mmCIF file of C-alpha atoms in Angstrom:
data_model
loop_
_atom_site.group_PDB
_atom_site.id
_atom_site.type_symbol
_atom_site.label_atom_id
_atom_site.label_comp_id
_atom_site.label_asym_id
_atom_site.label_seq_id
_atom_site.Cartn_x
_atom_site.Cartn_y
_atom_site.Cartn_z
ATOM 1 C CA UNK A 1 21.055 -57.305 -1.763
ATOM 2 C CA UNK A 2 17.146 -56.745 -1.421
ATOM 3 C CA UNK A 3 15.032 -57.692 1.683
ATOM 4 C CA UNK A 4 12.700 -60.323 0.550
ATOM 5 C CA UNK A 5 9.280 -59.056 0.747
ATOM 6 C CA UNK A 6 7.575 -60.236 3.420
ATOM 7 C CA UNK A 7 3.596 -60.829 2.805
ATOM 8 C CA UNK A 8 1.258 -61.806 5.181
ATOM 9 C CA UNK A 9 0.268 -65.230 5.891
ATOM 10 C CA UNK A 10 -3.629 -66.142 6.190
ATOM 11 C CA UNK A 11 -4.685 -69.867 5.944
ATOM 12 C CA UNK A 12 -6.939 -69.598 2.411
ATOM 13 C CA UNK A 13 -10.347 -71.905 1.487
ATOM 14 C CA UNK A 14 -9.659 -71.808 -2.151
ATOM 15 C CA UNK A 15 -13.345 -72.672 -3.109
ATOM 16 C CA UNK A 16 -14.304 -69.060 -1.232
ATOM 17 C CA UNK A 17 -11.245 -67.317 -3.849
ATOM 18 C CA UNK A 18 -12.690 -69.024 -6.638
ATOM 19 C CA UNK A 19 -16.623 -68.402 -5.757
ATOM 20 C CA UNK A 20 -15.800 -64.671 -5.510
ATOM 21 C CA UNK A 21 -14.204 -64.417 -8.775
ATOM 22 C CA UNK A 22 -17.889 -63.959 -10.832
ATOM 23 C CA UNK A 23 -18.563 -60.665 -8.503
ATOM 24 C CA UNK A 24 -15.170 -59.183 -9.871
ATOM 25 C CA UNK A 25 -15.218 -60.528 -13.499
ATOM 26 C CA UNK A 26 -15.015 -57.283 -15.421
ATOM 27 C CA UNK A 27 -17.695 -55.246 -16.955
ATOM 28 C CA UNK A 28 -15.721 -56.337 -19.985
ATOM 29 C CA UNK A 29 -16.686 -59.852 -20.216
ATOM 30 C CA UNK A 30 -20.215 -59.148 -18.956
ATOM 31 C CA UNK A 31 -21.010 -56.873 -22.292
ATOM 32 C CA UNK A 32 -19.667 -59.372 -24.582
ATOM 33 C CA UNK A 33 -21.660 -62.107 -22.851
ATOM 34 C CA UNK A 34 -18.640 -64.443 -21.777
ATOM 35 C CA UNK A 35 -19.583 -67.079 -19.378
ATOM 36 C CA UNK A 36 -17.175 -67.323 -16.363
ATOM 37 C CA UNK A 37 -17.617 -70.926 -15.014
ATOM 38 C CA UNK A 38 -16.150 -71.532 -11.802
ATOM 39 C CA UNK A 39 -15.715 -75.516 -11.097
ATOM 40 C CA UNK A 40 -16.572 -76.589 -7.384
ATOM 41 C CA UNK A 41 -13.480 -78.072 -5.423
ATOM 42 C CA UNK A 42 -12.901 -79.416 -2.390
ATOM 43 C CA UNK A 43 -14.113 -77.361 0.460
ATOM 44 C CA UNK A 44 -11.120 -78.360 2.719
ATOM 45 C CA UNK A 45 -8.344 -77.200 -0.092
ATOM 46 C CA UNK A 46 -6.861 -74.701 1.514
ATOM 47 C CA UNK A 47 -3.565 -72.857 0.815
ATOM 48 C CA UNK A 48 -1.455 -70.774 2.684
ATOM 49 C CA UNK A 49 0.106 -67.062 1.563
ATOM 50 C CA UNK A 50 -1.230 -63.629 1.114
ATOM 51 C CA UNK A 51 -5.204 -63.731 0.643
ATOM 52 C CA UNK A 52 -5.116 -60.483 -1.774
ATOM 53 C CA UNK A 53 -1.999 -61.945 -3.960
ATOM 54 C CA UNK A 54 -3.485 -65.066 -4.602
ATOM 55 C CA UNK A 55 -7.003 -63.181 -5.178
ATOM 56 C CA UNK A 56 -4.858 -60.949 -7.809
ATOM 57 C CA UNK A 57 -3.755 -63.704 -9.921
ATOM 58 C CA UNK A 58 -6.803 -64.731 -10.201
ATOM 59 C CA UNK A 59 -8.325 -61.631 -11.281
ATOM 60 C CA UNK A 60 -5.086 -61.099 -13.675
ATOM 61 C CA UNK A 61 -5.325 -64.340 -15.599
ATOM 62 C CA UNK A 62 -9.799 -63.716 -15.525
ATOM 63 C CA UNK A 63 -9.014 -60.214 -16.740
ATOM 64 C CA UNK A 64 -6.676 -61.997 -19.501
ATOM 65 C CA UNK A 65 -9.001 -64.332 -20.627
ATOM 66 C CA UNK A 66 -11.637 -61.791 -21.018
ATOM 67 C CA UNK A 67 -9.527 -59.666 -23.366
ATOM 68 C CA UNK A 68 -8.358 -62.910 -25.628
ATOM 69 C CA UNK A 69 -12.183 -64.518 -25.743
ATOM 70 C CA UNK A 70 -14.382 -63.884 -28.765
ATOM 71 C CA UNK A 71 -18.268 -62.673 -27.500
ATOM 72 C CA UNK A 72 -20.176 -65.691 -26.207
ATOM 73 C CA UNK A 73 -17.048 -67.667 -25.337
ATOM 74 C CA UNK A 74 -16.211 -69.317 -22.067
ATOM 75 C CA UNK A 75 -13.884 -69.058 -19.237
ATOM 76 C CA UNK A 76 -13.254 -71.312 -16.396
ATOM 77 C CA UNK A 77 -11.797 -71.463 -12.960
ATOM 78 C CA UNK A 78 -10.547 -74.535 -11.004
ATOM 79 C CA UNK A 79 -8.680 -75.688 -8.483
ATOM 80 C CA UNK A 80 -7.434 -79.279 -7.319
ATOM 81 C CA UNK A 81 -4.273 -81.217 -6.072
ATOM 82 C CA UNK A 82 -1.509 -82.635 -8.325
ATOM 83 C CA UNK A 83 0.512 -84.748 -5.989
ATOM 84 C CA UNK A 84 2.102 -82.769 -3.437
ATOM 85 C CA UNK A 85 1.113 -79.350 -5.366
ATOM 86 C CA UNK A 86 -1.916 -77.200 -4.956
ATOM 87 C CA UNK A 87 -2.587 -75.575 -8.813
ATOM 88 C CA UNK A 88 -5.413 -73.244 -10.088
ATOM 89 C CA UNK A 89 -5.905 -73.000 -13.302
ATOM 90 C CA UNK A 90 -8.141 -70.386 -15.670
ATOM 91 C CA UNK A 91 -9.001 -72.352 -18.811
ATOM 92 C CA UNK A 92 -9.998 -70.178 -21.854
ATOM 93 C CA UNK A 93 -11.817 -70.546 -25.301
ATOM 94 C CA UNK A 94 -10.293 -67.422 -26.705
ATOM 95 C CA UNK A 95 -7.632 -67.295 -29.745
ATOM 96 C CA UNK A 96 -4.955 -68.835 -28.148
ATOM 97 C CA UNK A 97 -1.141 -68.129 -28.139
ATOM 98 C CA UNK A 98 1.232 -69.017 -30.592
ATOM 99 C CA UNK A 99 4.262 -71.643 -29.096
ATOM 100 C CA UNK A 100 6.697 -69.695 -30.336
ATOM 101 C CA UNK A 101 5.180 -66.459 -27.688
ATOM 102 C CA UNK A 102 4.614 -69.023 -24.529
ATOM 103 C CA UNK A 103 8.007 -68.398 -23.157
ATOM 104 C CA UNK A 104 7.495 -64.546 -22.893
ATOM 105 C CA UNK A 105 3.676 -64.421 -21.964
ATOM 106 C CA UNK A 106 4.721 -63.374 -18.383
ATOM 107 C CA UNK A 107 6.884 -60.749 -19.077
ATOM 108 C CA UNK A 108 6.241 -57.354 -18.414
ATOM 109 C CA UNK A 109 5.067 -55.156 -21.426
ATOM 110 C CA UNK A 110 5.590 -58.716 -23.627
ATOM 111 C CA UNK A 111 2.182 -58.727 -26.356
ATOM 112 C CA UNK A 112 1.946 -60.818 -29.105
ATOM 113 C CA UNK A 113 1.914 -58.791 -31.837
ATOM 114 C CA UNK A 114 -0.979 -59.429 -34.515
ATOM 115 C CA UNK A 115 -2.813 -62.055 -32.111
ATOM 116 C CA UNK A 116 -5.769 -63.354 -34.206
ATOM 117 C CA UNK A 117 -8.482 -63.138 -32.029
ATOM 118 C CA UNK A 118 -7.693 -60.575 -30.023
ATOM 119 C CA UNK A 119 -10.612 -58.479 -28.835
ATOM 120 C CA UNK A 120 -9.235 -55.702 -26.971
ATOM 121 C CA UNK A 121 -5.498 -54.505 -26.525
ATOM 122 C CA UNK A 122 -3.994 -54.553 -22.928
ATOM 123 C CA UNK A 123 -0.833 -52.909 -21.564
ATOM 124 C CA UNK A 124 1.147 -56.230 -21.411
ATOM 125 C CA UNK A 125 1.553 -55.659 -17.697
ATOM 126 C CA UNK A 126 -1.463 -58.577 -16.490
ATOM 127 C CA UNK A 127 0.941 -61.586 -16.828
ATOM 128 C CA UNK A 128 4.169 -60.379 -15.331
ATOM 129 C CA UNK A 129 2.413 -59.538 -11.761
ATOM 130 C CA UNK A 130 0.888 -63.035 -11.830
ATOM 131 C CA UNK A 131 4.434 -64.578 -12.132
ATOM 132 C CA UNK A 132 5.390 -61.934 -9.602
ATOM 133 C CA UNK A 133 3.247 -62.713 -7.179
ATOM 134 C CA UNK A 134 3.980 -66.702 -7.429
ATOM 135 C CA UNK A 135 7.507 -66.607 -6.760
ATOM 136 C CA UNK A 136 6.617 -64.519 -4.242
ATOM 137 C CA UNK A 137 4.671 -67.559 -2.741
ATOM 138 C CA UNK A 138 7.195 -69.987 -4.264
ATOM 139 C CA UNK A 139 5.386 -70.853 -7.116
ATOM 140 C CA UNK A 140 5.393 -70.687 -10.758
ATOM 141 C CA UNK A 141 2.975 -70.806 -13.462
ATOM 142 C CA UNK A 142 2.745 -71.972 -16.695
ATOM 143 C CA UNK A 143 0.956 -71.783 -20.084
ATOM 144 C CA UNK A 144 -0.195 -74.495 -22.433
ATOM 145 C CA UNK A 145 -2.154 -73.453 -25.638
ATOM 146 C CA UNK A 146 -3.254 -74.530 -28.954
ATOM 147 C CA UNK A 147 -3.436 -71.205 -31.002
ATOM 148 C CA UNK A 148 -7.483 -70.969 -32.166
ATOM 149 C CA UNK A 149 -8.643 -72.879 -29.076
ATOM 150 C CA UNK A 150 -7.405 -71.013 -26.140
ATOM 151 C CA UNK A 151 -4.918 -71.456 -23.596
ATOM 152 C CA UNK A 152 -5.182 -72.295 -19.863
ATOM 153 C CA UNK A 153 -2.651 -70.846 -17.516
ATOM 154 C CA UNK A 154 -2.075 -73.195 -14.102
ATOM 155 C CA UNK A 155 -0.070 -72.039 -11.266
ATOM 156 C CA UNK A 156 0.874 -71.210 -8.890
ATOM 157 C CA UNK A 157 2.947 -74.896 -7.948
ATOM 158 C CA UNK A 158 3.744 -75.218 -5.479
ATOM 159 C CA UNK A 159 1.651 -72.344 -3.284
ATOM 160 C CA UNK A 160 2.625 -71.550 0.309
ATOM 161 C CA UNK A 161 3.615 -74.528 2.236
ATOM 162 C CA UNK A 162 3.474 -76.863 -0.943
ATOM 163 C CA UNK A 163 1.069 -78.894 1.635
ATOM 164 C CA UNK A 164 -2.069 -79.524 0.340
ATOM 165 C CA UNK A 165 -4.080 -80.422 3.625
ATOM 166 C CA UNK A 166 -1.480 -79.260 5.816
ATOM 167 C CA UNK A 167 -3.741 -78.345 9.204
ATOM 168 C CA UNK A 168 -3.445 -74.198 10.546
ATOM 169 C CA UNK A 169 -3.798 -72.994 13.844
ATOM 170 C CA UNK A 170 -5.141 -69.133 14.491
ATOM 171 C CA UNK A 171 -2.850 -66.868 15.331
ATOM 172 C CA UNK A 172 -3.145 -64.017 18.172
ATOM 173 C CA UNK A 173 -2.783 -61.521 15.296
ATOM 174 C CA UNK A 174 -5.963 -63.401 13.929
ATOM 175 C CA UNK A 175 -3.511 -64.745 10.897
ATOM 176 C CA UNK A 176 -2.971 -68.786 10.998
ATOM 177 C CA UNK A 177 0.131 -70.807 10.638
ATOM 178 C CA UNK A 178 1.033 -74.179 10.098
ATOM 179 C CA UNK A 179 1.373 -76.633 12.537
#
C-alpha cells in the first residue's frame, strides 16, 4: 500500500492567501483586462494544512478562470464558513461548463471539447491537482455552473481540522498545531 503523504502543517489566515492572489494572477488575465476581485473575510478565519497547497489551488482555479473569461470579464475570490466547514470559492464570468462535463472537470487531461467561450487552450492538468491537493487536506471541491455565465468552483470542505476557529499553538519547529 502507499505511505500517505505527509504535508506540513502551518496554522493559515486565509484573508493573507486570498490578498496575495492579485500579485500572482497571471500576465494572462492582466493583458485581457480581467478584473480579479478578492472579497474581504474574516481576519480570524484561519485554516490549518500546507500553506503552499492551499496557495496552489488557489492559483489553479485563478489560472482557470483566466483561461475560460472573455476580455473585460471578472473573477472573484472568497472565503467564509458554512457550518462546521471552511470553503473558498473562485467565482467566474467566463463561458461556463456544460452539466453534462461537471463530473469530469477535475480529472487529469479531462477538456471540454468545443467550449464556447474558451479563450485560450490549457493542458487539462489545472483541475486534477486542485482535487489532489484537497483530499490531501481532506477536502473536496465542487463545481456549479450555468454554461454562458460562468462557473464557481468551492472547496476545499472540509480543510484541515474541519474547525473553523479552532485556536493553534506555535510549535518549536515554528509550525502550529491545534490545541
Amino acid at each position: 500500500a502507499a505511505t500517505p503523504i505527509a504535508l506540513p502543517q502551518h496554522c493559515i489566515p486565509l484573508q493573507d492567501l486570498l490578498t496575495a492572489l492579485p500579485t500572482l494572477h497571471c500576465p494572462q488575465g492582466t493583458a485581457r483586462r480581467l478584473t480579479l476581485n478578492v472579497e474581504r473575510c474574516d481576519p480570524d478565519l484561519r485554516v490549518y494544512g500546507d500553506k503552499n497547497r492551499i496557495l496552489q489551488i488557489c492559483t489553479n482555479l485563478v489560472t482557470n478562470s483566466t483561461r475560460a473569461t472573455e476580455r473585460g470579464g471578472v473573477i472573484t475570490a472568497r472565503c467564509g464558513e458554512r457550518g462546521a466547514a471552511i470553503v473558498i470559492e473562485i467565482e467566474d464570468t467566463g463561458c461556463g461548463i456544460p452539466q453534462a462535463e461537471l463530473g469530469n472537470v477535475f480529472k487529469r487531461f479531462h477538456r471540454i471539447e468545443g467550449a464556447d467561450g474558451r479563450t485560450q487552450e490549457g493542458t487539462g492538468i489545472g483541475l486534477a491537482p486542485v482535487a489532489e491537493f484537497a483530499k490531501l487536506h481532506a477536502g473536496a471541491v465542487r463545481a456549479e455552473s450555468t454554461p454562458g455565465r460562468g462557473r464557481r468552483v468551492t472547496g476545499p470542505t472540509p480543510l484541515g481540522t474541519g474547525t473553523p476557529r479552532a485556536r493553534h499553538r506555535r510549535t518549536d519547529e515554528g509550525h502550529v498545531a491545534p490545541q
